[in-house]
CSV table of N, CA, C and O in Angstrom, one decimal:
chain,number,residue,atom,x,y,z
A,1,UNK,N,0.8,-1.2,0.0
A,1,UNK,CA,0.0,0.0,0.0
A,1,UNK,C,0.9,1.2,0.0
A,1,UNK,O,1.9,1.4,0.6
A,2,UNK,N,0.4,2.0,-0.7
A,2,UNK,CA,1.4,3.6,-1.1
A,2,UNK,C,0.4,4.7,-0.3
A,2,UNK,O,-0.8,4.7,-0.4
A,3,UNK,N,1.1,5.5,0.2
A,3,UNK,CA,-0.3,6.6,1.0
A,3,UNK,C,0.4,7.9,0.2
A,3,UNK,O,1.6,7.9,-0.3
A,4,UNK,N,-0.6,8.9,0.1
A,4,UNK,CA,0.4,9.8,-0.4
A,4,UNK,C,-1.0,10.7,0.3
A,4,UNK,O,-2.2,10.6,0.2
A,5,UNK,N,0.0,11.6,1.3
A,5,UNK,CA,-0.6,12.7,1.8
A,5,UNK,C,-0.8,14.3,1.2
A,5,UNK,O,0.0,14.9,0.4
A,6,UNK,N,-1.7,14.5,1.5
A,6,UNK,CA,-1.9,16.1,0.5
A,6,UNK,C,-2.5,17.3,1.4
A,6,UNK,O,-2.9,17.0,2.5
A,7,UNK,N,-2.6,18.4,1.2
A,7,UNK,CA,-3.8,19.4,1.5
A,7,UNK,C,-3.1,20.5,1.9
A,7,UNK,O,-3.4,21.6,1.6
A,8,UNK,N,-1.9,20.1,2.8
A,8,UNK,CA,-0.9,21.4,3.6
A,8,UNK,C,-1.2,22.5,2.8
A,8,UNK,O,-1.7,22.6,1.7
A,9,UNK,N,-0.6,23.5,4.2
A,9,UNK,CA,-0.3,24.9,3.4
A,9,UNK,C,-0.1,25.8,4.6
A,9,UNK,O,0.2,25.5,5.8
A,10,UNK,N,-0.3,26.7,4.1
A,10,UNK,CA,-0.3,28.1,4.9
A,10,UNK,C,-1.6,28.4,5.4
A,10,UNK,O,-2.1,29.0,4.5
A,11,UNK,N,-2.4,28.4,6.4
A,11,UNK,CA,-3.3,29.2,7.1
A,11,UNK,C,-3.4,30.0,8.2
A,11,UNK,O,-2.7,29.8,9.2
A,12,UNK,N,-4.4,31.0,8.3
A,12,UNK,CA,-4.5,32.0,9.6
A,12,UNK,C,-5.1,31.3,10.9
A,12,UNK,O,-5.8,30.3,10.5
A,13,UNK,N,-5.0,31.4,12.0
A,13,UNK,CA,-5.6,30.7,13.3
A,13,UNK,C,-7.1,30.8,12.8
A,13,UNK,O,-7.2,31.8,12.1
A,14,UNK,N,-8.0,30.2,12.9
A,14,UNK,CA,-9.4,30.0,12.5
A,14,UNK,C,-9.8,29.4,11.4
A,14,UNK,O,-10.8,28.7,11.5
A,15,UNK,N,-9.3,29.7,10.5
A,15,UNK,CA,-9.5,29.0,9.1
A,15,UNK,C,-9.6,27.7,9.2
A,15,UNK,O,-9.3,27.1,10.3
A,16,UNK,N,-9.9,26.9,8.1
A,16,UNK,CA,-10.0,25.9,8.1
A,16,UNK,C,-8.8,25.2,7.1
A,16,UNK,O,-7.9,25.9,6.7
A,17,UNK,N,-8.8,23.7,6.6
A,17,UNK,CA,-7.8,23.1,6.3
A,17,UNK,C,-8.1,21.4,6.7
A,17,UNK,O,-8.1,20.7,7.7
A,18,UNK,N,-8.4,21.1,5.1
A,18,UNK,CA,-8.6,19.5,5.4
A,18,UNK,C,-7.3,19.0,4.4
A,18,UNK,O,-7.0,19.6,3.4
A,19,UNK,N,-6.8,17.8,5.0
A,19,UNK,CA,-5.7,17.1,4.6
A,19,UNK,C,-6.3,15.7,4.2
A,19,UNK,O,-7.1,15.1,4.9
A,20,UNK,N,-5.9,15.3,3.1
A,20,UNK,CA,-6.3,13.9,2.4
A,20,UNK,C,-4.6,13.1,2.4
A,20,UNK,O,-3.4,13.4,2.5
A,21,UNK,N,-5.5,11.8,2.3
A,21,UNK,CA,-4.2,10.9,2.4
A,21,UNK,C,-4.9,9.3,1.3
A,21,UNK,O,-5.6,8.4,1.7
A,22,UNK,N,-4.4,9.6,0.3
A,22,UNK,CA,-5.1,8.9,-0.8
A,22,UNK,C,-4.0,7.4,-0.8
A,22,UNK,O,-2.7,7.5,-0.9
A,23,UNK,N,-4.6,6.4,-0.7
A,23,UNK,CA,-4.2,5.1,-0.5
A,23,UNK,C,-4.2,4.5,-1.9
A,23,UNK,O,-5.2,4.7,-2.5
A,24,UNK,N,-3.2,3.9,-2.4
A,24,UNK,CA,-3.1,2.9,-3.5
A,24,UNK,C,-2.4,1.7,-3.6
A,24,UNK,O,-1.5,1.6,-2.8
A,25,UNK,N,-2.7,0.9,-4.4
A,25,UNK,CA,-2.2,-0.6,-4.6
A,25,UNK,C,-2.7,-1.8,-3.6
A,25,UNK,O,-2.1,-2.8,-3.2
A,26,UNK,N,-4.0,-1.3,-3.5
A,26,UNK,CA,-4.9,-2.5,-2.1
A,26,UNK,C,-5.9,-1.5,-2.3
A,26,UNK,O,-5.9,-0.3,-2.6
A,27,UNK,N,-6.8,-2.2,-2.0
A,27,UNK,CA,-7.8,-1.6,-1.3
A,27,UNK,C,-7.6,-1.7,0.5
A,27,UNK,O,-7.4,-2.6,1.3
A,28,UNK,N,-7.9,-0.2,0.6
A,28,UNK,CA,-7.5,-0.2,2.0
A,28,UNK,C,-8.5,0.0,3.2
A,28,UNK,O,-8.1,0.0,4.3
A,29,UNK,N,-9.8,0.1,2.7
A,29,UNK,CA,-11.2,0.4,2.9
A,29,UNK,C,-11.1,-0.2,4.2
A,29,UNK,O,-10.8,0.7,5.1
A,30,UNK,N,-11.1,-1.5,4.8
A,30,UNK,CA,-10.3,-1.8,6.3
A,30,UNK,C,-9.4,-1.9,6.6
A,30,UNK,O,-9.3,-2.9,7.3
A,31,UNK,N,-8.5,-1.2,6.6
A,31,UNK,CA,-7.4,-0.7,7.1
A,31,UNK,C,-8.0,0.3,8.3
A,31,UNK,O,-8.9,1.2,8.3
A,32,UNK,N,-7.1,-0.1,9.5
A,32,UNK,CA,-7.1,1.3,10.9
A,32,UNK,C,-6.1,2.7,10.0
A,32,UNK,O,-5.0,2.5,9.4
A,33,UNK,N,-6.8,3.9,10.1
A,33,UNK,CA,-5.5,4.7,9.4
A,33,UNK,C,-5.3,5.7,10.6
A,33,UNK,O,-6.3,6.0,11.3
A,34,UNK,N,-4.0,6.2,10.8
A,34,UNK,CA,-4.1,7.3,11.4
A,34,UNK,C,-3.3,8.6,11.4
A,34,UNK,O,-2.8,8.2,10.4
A,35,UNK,N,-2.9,9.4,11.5
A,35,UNK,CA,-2.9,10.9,11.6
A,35,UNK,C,-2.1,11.0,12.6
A,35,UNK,O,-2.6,11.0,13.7
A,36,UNK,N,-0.2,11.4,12.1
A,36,UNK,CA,0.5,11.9,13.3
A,36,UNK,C,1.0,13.3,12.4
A,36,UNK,O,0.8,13.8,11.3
A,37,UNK,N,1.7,13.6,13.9
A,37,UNK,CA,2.3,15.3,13.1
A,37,UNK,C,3.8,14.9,14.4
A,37,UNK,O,4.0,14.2,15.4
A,38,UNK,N,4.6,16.2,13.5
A,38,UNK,CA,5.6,16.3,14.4
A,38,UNK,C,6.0,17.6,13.8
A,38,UNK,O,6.1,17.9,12.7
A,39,UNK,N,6.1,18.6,15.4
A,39,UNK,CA,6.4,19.9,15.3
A,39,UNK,C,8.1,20.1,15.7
A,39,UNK,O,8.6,19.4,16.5
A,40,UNK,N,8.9,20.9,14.9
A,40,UNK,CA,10.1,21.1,14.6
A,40,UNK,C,10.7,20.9,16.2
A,40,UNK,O,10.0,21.2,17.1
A,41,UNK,N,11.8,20.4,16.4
A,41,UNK,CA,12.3,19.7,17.6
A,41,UNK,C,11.3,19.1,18.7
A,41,UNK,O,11.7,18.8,19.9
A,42,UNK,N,10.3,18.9,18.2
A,42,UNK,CA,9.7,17.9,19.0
A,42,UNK,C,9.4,16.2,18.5
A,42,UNK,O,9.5,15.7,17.3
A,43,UNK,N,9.1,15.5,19.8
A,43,UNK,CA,8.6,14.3,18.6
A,43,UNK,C,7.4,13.8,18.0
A,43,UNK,O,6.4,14.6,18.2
A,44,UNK,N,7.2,12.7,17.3
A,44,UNK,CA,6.0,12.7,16.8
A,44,UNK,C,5.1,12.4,17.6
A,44,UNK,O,5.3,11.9,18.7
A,45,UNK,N,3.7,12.8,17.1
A,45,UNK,CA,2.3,12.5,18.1
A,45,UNK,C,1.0,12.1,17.3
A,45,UNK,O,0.5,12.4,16.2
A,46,UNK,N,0.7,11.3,18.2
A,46,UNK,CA,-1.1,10.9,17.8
A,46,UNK,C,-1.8,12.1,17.4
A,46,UNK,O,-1.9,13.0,18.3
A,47,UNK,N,-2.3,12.3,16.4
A,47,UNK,CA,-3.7,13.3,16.3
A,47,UNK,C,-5.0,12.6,16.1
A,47,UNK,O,-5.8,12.8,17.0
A,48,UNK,N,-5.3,11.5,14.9
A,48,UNK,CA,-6.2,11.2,14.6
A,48,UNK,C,-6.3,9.5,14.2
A,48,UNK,O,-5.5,8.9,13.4
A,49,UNK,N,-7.4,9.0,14.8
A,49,UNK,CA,-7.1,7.8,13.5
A,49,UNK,C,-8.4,7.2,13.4
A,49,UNK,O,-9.2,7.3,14.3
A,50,UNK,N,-8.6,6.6,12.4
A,50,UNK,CA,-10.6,6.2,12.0
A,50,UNK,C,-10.0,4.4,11.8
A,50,UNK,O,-8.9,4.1,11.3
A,51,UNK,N,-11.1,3.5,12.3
A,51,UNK,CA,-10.7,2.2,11.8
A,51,UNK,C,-12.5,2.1,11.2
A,51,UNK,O,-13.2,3.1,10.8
A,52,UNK,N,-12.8,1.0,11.1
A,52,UNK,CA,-14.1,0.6,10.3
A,52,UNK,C,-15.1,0.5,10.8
A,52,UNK,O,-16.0,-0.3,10.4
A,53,UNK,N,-15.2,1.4,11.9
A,53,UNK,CA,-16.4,1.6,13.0
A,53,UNK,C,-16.1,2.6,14.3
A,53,UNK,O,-16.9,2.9,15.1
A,54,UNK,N,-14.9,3.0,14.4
A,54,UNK,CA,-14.2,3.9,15.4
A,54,UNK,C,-13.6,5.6,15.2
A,54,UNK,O,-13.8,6.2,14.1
A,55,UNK,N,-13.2,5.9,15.8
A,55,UNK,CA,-12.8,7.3,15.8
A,55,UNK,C,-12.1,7.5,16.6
A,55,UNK,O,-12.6,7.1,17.6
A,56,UNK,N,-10.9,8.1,16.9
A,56,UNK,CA,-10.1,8.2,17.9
A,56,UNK,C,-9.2,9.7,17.7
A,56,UNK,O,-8.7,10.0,16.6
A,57,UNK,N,-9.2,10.6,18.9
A,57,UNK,CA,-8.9,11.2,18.9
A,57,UNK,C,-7.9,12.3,20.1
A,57,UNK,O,-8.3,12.5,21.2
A,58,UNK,N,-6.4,13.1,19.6
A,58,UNK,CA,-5.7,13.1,20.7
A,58,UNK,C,-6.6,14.0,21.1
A,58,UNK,O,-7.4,14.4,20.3
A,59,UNK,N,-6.5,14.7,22.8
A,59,UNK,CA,-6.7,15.3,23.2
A,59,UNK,C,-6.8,16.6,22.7
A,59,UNK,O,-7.9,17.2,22.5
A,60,UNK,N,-5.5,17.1,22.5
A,60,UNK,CA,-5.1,18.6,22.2
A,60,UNK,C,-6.3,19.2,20.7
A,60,UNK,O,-6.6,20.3,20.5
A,61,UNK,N,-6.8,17.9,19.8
A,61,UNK,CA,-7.7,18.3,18.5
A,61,UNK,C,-8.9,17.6,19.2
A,61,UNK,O,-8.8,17.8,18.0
A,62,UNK,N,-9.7,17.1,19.7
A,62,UNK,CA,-10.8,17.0,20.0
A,62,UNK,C,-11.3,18.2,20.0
A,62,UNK,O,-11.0,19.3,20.5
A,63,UNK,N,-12.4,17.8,19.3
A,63,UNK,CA,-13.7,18.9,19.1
A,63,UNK,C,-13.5,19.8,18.2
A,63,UNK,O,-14.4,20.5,17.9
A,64,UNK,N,-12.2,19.9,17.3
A,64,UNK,CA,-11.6,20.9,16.3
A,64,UNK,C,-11.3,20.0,14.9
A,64,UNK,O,-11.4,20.5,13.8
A,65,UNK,N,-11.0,18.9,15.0
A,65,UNK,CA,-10.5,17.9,14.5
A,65,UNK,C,-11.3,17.0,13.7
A,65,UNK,O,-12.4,16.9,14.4
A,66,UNK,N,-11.4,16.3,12.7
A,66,UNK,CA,-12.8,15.5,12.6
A,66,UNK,C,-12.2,14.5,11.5
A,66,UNK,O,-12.3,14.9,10.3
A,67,UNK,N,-11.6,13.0,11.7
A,67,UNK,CA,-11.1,12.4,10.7
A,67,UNK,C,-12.5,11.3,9.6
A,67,UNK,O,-13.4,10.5,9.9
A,68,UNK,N,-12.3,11.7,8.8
A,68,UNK,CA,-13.3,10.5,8.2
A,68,UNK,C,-12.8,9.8,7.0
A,68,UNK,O,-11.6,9.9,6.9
A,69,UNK,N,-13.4,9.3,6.3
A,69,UNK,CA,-13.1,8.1,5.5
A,69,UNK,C,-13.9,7.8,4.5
A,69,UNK,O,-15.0,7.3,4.8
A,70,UNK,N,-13.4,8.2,2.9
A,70,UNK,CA,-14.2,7.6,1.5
A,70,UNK,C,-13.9,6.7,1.3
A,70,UNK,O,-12.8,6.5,0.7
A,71,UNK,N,-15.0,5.3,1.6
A,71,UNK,CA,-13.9,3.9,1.1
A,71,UNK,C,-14.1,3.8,-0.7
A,71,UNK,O,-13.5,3.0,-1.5
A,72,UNK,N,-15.0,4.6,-1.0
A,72,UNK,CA,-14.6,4.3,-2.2
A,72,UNK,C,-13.6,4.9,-3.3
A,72,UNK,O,-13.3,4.3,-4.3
A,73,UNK,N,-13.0,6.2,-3.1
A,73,UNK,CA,-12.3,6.7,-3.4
A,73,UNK,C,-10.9,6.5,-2.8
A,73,UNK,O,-10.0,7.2,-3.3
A,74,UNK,N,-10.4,5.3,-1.6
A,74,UNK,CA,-10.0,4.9,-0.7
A,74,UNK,C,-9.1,5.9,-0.3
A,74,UNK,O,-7.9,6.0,-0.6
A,75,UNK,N,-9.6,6.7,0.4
A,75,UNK,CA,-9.1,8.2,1.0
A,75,UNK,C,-9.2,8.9,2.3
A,75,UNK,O,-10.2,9.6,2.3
A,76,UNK,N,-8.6,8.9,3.3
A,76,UNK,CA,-9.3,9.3,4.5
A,76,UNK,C,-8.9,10.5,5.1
A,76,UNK,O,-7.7,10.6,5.3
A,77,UNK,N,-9.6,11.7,5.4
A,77,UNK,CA,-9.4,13.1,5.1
A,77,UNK,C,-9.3,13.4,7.0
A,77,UNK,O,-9.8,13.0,8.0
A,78,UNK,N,-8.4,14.4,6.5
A,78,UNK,CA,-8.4,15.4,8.4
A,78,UNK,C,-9.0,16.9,8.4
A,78,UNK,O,-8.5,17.9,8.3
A,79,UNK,N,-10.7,16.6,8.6
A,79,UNK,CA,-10.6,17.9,8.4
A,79,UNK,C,-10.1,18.9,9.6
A,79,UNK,O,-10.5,18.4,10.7
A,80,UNK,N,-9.5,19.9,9.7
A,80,UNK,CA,-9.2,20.9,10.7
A,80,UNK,C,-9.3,22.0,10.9
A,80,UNK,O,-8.5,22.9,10.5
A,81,UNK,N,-10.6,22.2,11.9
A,81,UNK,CA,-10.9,23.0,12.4
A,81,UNK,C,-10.5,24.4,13.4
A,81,UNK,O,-9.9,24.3,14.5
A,82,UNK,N,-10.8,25.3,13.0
A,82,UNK,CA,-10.0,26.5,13.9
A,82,UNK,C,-8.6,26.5,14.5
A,82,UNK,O,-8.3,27.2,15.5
A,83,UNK,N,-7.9,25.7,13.8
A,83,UNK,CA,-6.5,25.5,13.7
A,83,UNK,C,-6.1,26.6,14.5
A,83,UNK,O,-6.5,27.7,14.3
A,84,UNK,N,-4.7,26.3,16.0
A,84,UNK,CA,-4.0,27.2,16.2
A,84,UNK,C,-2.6,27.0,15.9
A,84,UNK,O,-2.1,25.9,15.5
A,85,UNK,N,-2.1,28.1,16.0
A,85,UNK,CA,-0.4,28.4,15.9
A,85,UNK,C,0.3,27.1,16.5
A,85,UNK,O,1.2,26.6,15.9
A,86,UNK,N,-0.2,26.5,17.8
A,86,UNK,CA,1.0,24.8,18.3
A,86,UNK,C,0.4,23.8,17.6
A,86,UNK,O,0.7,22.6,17.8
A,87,UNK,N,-1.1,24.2,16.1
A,87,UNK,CA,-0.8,22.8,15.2
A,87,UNK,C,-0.4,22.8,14.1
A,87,UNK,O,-0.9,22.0,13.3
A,88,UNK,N,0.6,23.8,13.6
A,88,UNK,CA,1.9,23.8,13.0
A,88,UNK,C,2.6,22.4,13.5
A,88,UNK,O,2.7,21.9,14.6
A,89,UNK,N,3.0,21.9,12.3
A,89,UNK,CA,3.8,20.5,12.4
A,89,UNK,C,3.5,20.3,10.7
A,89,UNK,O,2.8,21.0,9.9
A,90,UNK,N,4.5,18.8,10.6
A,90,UNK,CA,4.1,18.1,9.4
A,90,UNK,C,3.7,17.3,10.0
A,90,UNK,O,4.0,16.7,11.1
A,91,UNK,N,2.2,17.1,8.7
A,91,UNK,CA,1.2,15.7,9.1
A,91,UNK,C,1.4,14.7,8.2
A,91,UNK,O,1.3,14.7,7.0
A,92,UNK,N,1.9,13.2,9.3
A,92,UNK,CA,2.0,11.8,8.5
A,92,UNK,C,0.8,11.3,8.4
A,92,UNK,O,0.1,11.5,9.4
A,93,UNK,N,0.0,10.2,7.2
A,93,UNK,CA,-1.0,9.5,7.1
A,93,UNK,C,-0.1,8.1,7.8
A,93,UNK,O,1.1,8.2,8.1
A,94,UNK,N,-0.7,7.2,7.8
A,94,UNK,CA,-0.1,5.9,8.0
A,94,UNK,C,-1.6,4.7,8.3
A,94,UNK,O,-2.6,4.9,9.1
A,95,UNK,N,-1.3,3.5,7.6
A,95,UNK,CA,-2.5,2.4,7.7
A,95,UNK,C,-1.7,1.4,8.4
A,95,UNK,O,-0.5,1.3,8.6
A,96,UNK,N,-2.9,0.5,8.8
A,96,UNK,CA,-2.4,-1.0,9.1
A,96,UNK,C,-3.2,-1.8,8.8
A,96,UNK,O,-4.3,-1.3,8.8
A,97,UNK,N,-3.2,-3.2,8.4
A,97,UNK,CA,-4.8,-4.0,8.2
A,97,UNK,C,-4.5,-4.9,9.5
A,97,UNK,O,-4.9,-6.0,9.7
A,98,UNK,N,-3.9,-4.2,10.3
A,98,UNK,CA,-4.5,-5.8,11.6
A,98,UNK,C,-4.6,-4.2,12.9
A,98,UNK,O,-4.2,-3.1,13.1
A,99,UNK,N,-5.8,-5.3,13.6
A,99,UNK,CA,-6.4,-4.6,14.9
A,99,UNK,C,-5.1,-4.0,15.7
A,99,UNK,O,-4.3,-4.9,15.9
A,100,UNK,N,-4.8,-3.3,16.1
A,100,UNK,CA,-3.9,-2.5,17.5
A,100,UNK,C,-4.3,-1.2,18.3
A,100,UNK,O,-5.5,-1.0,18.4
A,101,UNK,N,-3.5,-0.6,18.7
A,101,UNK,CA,-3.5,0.1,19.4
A,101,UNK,C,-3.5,0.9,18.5
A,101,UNK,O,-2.4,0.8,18.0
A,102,UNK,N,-4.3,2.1,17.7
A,102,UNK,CA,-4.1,3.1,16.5
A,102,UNK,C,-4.0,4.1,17.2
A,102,UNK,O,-4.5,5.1,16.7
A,103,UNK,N,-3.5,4.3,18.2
A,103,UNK,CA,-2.9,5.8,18.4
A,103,UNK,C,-1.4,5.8,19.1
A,103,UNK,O,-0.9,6.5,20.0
A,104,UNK,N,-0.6,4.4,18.2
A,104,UNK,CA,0.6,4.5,18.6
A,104,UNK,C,0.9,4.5,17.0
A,104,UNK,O,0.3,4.7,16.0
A,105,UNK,N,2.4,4.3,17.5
A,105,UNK,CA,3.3,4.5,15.8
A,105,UNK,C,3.5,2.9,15.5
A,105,UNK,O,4.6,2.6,15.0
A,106,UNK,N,2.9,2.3,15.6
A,106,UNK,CA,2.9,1.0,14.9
A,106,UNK,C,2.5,0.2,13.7
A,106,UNK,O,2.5,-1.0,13.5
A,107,UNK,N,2.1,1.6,12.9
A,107,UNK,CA,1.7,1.3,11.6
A,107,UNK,C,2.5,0.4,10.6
A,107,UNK,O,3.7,0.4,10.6
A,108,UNK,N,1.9,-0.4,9.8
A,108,UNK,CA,2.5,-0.2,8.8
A,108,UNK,C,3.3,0.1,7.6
A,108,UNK,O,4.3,-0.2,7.1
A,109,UNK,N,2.4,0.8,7.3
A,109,UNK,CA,2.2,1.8,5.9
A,109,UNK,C,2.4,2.9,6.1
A,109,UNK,O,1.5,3.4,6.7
A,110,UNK,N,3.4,3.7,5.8
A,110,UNK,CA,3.6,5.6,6.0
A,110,UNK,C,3.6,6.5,4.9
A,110,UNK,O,4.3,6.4,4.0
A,111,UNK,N,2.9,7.4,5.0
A,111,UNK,CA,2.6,8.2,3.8
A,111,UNK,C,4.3,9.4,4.1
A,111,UNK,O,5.2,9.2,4.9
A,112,UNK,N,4.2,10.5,3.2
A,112,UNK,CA,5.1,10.9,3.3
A,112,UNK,C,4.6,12.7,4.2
A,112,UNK,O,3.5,13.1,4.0
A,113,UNK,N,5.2,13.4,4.8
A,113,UNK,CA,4.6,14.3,5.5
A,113,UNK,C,4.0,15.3,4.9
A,113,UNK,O,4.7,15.8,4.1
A,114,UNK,N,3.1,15.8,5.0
A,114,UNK,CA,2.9,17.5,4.6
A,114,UNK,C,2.9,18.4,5.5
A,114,UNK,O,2.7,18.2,6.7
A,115,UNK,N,3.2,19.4,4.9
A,115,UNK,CA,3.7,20.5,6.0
A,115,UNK,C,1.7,21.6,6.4
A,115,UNK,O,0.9,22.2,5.7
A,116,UNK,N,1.8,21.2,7.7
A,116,UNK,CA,1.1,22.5,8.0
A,116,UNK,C,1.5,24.1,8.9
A,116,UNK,O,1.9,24.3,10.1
A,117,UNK,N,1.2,24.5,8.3
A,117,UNK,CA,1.8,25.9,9.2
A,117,UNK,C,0.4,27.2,9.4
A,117,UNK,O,-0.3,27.7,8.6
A,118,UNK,N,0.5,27.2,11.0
A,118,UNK,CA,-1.2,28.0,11.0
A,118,UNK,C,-0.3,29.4,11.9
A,118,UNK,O,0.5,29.3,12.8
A,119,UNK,N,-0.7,30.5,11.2
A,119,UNK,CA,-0.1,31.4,11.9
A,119,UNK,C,-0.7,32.4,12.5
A,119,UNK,O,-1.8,32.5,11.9
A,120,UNK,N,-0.7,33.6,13.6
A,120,UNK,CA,-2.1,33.7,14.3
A,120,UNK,C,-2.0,34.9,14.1
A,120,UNK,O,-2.8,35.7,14.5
């Protein structure tokens, strides 16, 4: 499976910003996927991750945050809400097809980063 992450950019604190992470070479429709970021000298972290009935989400984006999933398009999107200035980071996609813990780094599959930068 190939992930290839998309949507980064530049936005103002409030604005919005959804990030796609388009899956190829499988169908990945059950696959657990999830959503890390890592802000410049820090390390990586949990943001988001959707399995095939679930939703999980870190703390710091609860309630701003909202991951979901086109299985037909096999694509699972971040949208992000009212974005502030500490969710600047690059955001990794990453899948797995077996049950775990989806809000650690034990994926299989890693997409490659996009940069978000929200400035206030």
């Amino acid at each position: 499976v190939q992930l290839q992450a998309s949507g980064g950019g530049s936005v103002q604190a409030g604005d919005s910003l959804t990030l796609s992470c388009a899956a190829s070479g499988r169908d990945a429709s059950n696959y657990g996927v999830g959503w890390f970021r890592q802000a410049p000298g820090k390390e990586r972290e949990f943001v988001a991750a959707v399995t095939w009935s679930s939703t999980y989400y870190a703390d710091s984006v609860k309630g701003r945050f909202t991951i979901s999933r086109d299985n037909a398009k096999n694509t699972v999107y971040l949208q992000m809400n009212s974005p502030k200035p500490e969710d600047t980071a690059v955001y990794y996609c990453a899948a797995d097809p077996t049950y775990g813990d989806y809000t650690r780094e034990t994926y299989t599959y890693w997409g490659q980063g996009t940069q978000v930068t929200v400035s206030s």
